[in-house]
PDB file of N, CA and C in Angstrom:
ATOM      1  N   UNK A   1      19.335  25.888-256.961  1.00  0.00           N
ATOM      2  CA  UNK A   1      18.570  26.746-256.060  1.00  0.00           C
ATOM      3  C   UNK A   1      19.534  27.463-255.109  1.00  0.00           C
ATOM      4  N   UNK A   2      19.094  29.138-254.977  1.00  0.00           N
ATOM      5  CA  UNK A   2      20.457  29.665-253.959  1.00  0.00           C
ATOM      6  C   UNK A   2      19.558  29.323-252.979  1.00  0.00           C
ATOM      7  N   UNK A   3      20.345  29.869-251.937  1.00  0.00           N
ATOM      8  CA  UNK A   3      19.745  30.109-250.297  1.00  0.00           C
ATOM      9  C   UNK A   3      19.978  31.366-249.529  1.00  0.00           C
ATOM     10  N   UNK A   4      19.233  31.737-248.798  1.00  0.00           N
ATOM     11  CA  UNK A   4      19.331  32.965-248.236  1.00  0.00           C
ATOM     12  C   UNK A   4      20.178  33.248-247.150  1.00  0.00           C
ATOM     13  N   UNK A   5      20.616  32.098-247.102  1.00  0.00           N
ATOM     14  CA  UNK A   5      21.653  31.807-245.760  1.00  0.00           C
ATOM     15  C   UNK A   5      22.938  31.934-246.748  1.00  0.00           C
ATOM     16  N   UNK A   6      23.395  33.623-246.431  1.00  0.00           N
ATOM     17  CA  UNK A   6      24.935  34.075-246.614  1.00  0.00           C
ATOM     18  C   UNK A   6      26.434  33.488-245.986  1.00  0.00           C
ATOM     19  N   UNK A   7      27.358  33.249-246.214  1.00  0.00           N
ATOM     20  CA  UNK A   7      28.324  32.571-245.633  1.00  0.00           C
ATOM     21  C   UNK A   7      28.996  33.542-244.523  1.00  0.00           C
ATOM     22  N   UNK A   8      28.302  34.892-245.133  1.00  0.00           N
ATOM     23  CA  UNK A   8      29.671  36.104-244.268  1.00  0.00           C
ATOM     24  C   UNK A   8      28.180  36.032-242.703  1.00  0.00           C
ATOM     25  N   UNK A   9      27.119  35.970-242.805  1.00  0.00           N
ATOM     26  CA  UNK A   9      26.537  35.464-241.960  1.00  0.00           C
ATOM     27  C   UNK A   9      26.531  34.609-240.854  1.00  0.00           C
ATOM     28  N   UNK A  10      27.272  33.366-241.518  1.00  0.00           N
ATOM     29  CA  UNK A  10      27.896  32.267-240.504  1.00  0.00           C
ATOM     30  C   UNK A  10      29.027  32.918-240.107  1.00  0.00           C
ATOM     31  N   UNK A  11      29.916  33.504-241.034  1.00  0.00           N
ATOM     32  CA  UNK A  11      31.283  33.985-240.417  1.00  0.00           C
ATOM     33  C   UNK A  11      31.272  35.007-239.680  1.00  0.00           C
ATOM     34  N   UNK A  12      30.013  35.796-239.220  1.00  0.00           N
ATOM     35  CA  UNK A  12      29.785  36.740-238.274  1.00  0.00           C
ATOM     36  C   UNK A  12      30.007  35.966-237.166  1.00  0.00           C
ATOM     37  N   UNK A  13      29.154  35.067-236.960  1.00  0.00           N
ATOM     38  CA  UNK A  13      28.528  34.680-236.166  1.00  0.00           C
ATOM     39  C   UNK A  13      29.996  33.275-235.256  1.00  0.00           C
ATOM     40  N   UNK A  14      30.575  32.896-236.343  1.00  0.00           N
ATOM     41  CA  UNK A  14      31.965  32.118-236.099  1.00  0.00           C
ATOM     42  C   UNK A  14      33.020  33.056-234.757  1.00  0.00           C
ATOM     43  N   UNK A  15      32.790  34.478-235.892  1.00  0.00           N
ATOM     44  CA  UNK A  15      33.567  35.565-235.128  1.00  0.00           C
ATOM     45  C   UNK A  15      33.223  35.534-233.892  1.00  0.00           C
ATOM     46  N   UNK A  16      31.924  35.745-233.466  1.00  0.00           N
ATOM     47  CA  UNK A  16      31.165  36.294-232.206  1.00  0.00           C
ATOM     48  C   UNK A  16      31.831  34.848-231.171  1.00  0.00           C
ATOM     49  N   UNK A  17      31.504  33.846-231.776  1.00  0.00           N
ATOM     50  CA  UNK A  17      32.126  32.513-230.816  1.00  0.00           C
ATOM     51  C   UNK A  17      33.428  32.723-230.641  1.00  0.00           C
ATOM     52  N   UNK A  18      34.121  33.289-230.949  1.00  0.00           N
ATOM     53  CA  UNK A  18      35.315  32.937-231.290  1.00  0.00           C
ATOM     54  C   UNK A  18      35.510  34.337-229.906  1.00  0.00           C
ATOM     55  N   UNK A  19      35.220  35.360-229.941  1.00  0.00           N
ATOM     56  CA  UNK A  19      35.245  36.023-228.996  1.00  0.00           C
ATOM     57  C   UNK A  19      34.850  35.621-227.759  1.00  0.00           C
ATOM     58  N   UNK A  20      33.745  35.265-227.636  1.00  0.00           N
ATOM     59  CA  UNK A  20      33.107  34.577-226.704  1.00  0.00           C
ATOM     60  C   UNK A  20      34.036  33.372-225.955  1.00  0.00           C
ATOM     61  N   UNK A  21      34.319  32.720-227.031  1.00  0.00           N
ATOM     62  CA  UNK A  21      35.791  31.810-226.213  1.00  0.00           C
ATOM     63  C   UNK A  21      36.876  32.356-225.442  1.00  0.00           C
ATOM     64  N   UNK A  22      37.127  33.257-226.015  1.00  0.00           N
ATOM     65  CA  UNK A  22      38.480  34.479-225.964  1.00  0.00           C
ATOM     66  C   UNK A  22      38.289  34.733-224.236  1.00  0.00           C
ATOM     67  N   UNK A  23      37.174  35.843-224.142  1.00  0.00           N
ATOM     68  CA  UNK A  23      36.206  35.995-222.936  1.00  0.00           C
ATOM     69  C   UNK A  23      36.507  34.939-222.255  1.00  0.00           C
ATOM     70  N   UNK A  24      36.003  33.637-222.179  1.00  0.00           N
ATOM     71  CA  UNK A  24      35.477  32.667-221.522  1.00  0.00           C
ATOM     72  C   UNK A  24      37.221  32.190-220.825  1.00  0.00           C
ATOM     73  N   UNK A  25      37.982  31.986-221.409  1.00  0.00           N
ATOM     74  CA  UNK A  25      39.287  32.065-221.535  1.00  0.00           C
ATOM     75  C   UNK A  25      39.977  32.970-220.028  1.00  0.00           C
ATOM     76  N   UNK A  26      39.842  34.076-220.297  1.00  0.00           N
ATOM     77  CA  UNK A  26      39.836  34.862-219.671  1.00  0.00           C
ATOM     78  C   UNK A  26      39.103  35.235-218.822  1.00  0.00           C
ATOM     79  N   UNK A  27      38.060  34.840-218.255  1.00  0.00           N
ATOM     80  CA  UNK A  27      37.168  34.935-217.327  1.00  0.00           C
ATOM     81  C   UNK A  27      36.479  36.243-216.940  1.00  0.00           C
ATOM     82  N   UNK A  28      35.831  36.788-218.080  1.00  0.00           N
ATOM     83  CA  UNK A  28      35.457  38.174-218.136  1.00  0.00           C
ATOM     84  C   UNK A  28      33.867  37.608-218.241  1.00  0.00           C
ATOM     85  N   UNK A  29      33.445  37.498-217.555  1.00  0.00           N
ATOM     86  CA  UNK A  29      31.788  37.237-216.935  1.00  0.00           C
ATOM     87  C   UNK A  29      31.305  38.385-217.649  1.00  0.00           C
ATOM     88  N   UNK A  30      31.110  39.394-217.855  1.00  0.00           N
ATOM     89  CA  UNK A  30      30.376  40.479-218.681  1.00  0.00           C
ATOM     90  C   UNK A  30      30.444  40.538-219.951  1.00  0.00           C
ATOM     91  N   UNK A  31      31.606  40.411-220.384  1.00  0.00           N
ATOM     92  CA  UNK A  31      32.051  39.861-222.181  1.00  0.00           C
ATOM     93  C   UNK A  31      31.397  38.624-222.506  1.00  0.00           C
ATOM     94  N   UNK A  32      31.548  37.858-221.543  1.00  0.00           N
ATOM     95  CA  UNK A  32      30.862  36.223-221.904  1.00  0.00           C
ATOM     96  C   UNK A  32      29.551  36.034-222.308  1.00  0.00           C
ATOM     97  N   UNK A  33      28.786  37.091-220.998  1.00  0.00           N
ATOM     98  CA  UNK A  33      27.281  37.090-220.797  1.00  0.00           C
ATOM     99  C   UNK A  33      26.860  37.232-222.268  1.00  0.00           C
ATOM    100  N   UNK A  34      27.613  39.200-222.517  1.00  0.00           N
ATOM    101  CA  UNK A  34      27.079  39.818-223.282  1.00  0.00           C
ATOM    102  C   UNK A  34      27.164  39.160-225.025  1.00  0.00           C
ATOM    103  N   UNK A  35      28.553  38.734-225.300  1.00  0.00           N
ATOM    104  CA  UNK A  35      28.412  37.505-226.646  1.00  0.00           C
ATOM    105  C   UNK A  35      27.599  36.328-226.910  1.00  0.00           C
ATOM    106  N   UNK A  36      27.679  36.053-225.669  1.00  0.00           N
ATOM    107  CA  UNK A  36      26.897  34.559-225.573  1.00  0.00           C
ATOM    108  C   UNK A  36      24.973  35.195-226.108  1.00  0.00           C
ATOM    109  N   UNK A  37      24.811  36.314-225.291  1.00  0.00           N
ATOM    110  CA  UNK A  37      23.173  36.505-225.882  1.00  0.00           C
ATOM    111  C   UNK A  37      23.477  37.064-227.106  1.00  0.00           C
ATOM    112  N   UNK A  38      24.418  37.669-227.488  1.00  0.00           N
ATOM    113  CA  UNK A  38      24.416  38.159-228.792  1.00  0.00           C
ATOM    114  C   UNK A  38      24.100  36.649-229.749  1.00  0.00           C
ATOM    115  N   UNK A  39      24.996  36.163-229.625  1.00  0.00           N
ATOM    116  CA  UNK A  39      25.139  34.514-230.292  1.00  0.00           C
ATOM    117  C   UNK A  39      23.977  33.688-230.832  1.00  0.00           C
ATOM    118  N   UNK A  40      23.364  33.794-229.344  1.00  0.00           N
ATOM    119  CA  UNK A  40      21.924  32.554-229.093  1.00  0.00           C
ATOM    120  C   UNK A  40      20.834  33.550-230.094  1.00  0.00           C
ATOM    121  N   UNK A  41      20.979  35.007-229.888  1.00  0.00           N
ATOM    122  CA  UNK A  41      20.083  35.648-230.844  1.00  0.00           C
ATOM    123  C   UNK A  41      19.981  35.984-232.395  1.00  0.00           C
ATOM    124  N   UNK A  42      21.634  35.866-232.649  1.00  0.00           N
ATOM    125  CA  UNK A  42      21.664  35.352-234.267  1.00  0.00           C
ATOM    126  C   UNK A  42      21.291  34.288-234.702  1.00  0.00           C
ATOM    127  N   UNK A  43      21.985  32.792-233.446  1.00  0.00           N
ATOM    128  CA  UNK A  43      21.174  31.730-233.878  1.00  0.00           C
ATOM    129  C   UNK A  43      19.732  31.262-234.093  1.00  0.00           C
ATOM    130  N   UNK A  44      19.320  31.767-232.991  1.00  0.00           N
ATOM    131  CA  UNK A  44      17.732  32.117-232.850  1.00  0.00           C
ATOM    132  C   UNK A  44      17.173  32.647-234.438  1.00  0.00           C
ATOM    133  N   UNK A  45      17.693  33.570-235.018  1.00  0.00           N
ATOM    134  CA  UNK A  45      17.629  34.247-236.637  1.00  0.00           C
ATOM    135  C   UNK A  45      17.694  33.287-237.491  1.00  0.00           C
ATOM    136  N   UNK A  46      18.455  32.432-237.197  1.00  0.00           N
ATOM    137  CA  UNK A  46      19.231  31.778-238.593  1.00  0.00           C
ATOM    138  C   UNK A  46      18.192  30.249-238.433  1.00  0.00           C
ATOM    139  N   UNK A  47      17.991  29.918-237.448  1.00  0.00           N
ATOM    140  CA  UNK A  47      17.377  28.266-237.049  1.00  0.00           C
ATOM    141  C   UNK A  47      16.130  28.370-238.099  1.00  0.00           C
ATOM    142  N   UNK A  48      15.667  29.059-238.247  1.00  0.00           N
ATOM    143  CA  UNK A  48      13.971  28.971-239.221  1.00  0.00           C
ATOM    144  C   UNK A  48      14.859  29.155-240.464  1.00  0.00           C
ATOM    145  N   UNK A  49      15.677  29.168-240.588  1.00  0.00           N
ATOM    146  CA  UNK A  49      16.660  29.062-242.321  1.00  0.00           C
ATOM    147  C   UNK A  49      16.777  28.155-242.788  1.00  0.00           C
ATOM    148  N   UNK A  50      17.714  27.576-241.626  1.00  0.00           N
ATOM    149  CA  UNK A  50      18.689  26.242-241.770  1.00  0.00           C
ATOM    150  C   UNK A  50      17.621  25.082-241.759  1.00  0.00           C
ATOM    151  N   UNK A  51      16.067  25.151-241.102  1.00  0.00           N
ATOM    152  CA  UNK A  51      15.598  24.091-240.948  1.00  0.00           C
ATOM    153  C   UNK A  51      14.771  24.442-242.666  1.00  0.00           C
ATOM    154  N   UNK A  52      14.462  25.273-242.944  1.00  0.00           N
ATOM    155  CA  UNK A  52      14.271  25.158-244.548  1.00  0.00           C
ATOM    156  C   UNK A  52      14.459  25.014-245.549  1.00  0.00           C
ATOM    157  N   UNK A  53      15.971  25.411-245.483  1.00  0.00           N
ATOM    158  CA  UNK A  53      16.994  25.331-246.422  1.00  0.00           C
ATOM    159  C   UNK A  53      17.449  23.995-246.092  1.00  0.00           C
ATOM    160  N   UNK A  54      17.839  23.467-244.993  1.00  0.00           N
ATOM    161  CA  UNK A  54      18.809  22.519-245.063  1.00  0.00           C
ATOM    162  C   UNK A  54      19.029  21.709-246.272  1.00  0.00           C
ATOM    163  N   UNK A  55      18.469  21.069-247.141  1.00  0.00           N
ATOM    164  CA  UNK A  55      18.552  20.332-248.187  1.00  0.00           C
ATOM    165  C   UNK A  55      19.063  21.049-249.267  1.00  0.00           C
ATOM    166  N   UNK A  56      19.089  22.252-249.288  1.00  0.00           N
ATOM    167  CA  UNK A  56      19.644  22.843-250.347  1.00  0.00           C
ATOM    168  C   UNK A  56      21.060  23.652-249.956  1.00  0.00           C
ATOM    169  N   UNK A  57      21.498  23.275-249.163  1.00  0.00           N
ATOM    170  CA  UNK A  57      22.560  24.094-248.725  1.00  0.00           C
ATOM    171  C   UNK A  57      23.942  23.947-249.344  1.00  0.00           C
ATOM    172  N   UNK A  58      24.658  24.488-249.888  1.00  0.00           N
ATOM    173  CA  UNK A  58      25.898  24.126-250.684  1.00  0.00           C
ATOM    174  C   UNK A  58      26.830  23.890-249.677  1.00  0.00           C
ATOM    175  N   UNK A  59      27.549  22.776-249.836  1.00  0.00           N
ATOM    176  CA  UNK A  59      28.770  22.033-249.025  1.00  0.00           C
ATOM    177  C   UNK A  59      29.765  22.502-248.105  1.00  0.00           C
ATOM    178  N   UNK A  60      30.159  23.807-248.666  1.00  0.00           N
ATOM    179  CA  UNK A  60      30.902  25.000-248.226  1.00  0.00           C
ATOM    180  C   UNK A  60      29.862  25.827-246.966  1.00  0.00           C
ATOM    181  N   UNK A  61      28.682  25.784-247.288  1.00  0.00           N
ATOM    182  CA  UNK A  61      27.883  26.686-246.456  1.00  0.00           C
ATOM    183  C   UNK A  61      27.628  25.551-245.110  1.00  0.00           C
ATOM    184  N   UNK A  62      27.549  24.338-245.515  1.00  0.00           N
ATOM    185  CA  UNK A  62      27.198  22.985-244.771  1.00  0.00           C
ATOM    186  C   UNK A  62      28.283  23.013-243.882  1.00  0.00           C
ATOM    187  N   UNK A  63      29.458  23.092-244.183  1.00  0.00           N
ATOM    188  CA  UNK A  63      30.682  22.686-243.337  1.00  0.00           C
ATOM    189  C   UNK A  63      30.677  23.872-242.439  1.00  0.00           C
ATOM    190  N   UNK A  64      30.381  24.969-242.699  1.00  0.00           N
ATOM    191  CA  UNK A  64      30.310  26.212-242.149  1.00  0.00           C
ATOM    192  C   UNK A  64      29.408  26.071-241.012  1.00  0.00           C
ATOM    193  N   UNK A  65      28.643  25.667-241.055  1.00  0.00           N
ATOM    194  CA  UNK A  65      27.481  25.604-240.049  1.00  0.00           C
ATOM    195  C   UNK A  65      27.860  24.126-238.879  1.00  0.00           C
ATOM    196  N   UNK A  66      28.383  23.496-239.820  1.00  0.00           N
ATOM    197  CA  UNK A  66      28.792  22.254-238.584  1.00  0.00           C
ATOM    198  C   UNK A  66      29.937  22.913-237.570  1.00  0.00           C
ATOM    199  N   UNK A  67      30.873  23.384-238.430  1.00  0.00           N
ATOM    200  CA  UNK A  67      31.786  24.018-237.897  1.00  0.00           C
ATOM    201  C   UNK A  67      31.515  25.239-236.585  1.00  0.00           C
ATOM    202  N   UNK A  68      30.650  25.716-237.175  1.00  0.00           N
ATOM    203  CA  UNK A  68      29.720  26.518-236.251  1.00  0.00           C
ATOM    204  C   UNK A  68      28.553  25.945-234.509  1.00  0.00           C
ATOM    205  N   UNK A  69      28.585  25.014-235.159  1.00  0.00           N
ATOM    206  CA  UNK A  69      27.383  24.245-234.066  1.00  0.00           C
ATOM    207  C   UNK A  69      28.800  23.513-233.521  1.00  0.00           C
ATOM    208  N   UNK A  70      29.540  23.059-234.173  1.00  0.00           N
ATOM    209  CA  UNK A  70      31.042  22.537-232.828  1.00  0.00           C
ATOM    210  C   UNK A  70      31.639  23.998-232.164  1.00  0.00           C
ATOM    211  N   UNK A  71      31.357  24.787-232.633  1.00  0.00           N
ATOM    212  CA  UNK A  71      32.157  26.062-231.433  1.00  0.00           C
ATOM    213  C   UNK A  71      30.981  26.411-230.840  1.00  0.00           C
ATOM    214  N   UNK A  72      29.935  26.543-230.933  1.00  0.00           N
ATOM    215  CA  UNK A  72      28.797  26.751-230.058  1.00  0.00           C
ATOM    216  C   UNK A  72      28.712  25.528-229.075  1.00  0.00           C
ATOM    217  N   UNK A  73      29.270  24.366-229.149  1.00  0.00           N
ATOM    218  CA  UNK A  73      29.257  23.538-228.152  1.00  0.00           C
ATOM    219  C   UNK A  73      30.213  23.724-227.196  1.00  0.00           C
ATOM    220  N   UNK A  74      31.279  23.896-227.891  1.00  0.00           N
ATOM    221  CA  UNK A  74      33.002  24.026-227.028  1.00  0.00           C
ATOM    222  C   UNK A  74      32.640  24.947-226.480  1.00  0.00           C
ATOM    223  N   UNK A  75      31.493  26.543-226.630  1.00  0.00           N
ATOM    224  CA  UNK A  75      31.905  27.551-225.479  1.00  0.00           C
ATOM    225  C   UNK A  75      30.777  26.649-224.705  1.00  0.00           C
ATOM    226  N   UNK A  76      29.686  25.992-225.082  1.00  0.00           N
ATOM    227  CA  UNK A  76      28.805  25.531-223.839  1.00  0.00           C
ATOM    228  C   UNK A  76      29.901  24.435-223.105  1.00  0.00           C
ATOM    229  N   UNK A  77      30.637  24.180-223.468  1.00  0.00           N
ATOM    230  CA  UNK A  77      31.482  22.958-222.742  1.00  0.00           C
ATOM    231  C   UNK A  77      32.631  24.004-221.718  1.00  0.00           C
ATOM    232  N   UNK A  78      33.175  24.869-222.639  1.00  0.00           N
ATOM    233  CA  UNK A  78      33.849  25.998-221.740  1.00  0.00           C
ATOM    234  C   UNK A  78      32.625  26.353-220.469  1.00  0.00           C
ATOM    235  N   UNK A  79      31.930  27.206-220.649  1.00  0.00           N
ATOM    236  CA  UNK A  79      31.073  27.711-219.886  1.00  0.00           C
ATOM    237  C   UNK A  79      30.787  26.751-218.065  1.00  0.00           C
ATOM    238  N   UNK A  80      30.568  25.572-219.101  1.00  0.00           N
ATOM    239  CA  UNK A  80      30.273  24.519-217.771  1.00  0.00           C
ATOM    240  C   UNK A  80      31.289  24.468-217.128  1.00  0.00           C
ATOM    241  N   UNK A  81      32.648  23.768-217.622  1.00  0.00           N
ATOM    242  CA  UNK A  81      33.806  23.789-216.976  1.00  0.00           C
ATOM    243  C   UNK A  81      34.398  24.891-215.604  1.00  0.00           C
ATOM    244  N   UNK A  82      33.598  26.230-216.124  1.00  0.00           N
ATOM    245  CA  UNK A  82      34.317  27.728-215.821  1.00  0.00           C
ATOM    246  C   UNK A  82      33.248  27.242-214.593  1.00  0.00           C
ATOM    247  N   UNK A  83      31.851  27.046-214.559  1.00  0.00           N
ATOM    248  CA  UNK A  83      30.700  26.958-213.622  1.00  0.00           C
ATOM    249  C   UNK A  83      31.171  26.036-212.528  1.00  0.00           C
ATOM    250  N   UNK A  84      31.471  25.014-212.636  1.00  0.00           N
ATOM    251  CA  UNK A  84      31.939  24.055-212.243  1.00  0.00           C
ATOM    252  C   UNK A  84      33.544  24.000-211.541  1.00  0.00           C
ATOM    253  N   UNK A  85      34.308  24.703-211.754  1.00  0.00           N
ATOM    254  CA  UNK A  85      35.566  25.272-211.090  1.00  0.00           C
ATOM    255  C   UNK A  85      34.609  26.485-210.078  1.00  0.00           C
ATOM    256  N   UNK A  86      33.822  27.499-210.087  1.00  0.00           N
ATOM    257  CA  UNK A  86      33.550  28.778-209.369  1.00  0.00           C
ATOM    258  C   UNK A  86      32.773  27.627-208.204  1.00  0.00           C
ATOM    259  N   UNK A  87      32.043  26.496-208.805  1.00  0.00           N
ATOM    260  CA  UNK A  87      31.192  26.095-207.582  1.00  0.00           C
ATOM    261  C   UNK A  87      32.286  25.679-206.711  1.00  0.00           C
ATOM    262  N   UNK A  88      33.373  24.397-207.207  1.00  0.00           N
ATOM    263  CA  UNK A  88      34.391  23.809-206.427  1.00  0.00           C
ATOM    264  C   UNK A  88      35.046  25.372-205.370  1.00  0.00           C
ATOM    265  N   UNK A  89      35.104  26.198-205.939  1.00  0.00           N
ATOM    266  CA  UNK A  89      36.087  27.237-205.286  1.00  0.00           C
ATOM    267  C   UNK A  89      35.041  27.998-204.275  1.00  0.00           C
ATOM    268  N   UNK A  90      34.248  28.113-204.285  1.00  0.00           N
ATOM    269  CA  UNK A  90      32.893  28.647-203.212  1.00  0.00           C
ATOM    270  C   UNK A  90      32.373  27.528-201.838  1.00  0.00           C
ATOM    271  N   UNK A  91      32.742  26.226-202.743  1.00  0.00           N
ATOM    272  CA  UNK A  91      32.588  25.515-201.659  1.00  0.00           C
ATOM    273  C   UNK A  91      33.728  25.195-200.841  1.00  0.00           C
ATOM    274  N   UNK A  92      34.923  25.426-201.172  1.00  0.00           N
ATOM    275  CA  UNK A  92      36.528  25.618-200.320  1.00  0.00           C
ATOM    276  C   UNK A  92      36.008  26.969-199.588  1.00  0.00           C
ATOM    277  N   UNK A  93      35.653  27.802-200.406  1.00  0.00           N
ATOM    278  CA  UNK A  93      35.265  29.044-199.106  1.00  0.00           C
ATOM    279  C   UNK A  93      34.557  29.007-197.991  1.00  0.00           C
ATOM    280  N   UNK A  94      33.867  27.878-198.060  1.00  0.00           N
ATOM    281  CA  UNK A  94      32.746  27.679-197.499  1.00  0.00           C
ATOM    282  C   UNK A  94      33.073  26.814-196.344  1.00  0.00           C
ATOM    283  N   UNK A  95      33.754  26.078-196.529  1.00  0.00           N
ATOM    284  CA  UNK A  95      34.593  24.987-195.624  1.00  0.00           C
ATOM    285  C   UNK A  95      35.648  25.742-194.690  1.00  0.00           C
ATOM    286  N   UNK A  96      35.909  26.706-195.650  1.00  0.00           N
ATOM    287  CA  UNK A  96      37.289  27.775-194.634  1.00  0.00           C
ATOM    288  C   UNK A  96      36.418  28.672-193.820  1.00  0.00           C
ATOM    289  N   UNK A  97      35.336  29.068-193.942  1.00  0.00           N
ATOM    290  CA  UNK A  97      34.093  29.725-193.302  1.00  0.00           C
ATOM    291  C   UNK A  97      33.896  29.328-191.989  1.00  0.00           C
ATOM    292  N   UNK A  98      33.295  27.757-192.483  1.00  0.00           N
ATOM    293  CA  UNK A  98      33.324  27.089-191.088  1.00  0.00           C
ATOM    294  C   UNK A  98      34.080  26.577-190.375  1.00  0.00           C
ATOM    295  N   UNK A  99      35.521  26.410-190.631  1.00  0.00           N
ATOM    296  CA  UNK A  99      36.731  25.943-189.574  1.00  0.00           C
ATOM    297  C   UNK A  99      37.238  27.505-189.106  1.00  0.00           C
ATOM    298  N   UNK A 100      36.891  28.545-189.712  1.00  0.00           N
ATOM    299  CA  UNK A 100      37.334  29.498-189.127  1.00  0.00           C
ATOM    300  C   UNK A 100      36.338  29.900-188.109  1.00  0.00           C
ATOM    301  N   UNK A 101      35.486  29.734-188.081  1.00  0.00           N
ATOM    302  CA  UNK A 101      34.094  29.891-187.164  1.00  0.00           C
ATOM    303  C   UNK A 101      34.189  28.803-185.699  1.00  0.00           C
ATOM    304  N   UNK A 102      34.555  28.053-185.929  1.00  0.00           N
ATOM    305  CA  UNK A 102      34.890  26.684-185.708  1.00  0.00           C
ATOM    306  C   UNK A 102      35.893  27.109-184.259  1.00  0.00           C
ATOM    307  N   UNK A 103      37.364  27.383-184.918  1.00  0.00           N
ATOM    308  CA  UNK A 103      38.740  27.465-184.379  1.00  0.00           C
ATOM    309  C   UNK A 103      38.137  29.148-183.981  1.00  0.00           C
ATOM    310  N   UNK A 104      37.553  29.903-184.281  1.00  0.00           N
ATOM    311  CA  UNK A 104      37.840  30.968-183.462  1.00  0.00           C
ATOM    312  C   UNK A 104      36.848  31.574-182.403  1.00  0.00           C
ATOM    313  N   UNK A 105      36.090  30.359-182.260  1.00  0.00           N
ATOM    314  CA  UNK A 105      34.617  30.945-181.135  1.00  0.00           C
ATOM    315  C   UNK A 105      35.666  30.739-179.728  1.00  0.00           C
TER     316      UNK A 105
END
């Protein structure tokens, strides 16, 4: 049995993460945004596939997709990390806010 789930499909979509990391990397908040919805909306495409197909999926297409759902995690693991450094660094601003408020009344 084939499946309708193409490999150059996943490898679009590999690509798009793979940018999206790149971005994330680099801290380009507009590149990130804009891949990341690109991403969630191919996946969004492909999820009513994979949950039909799954049993028939050839090994090569299988590894493809795991491979795929581990870089869709690493940018959600990037993402947090990046969130999580901007909060730490807002709240140093925030502290220098008030000792400067502080020391200069």
């Amino acid at each position: 049995m084939t499946t309708s789930i193409q490999p150059a499909q996943i490898d679009a979509m590999l690509a798009t993460l793979a940018q999206a990391l790149a971005a994330c990397a680099n801290r380009d908040f507009d590149l990130v945004t804009r891949l990341s919805a690109q991403q969630e909306s191919e996946l969004a495409s492909l999820m009513p596939q994979l949950q039909g197909e799954a049993a028939s999926l050839p090994e090569e297409t299988r590894a493809r997709v795991i491979q795929l759902i581990a870089q869709r995690e690493r940018l959600q693991q990037e993402i947090a990390s990046w969130i999580a450094q901007m909060r730490d660094e807002m709240q140093t601003v925030s502290q220098n806010n008030r000792l400067l408020k502080t020391y200069t009344s």
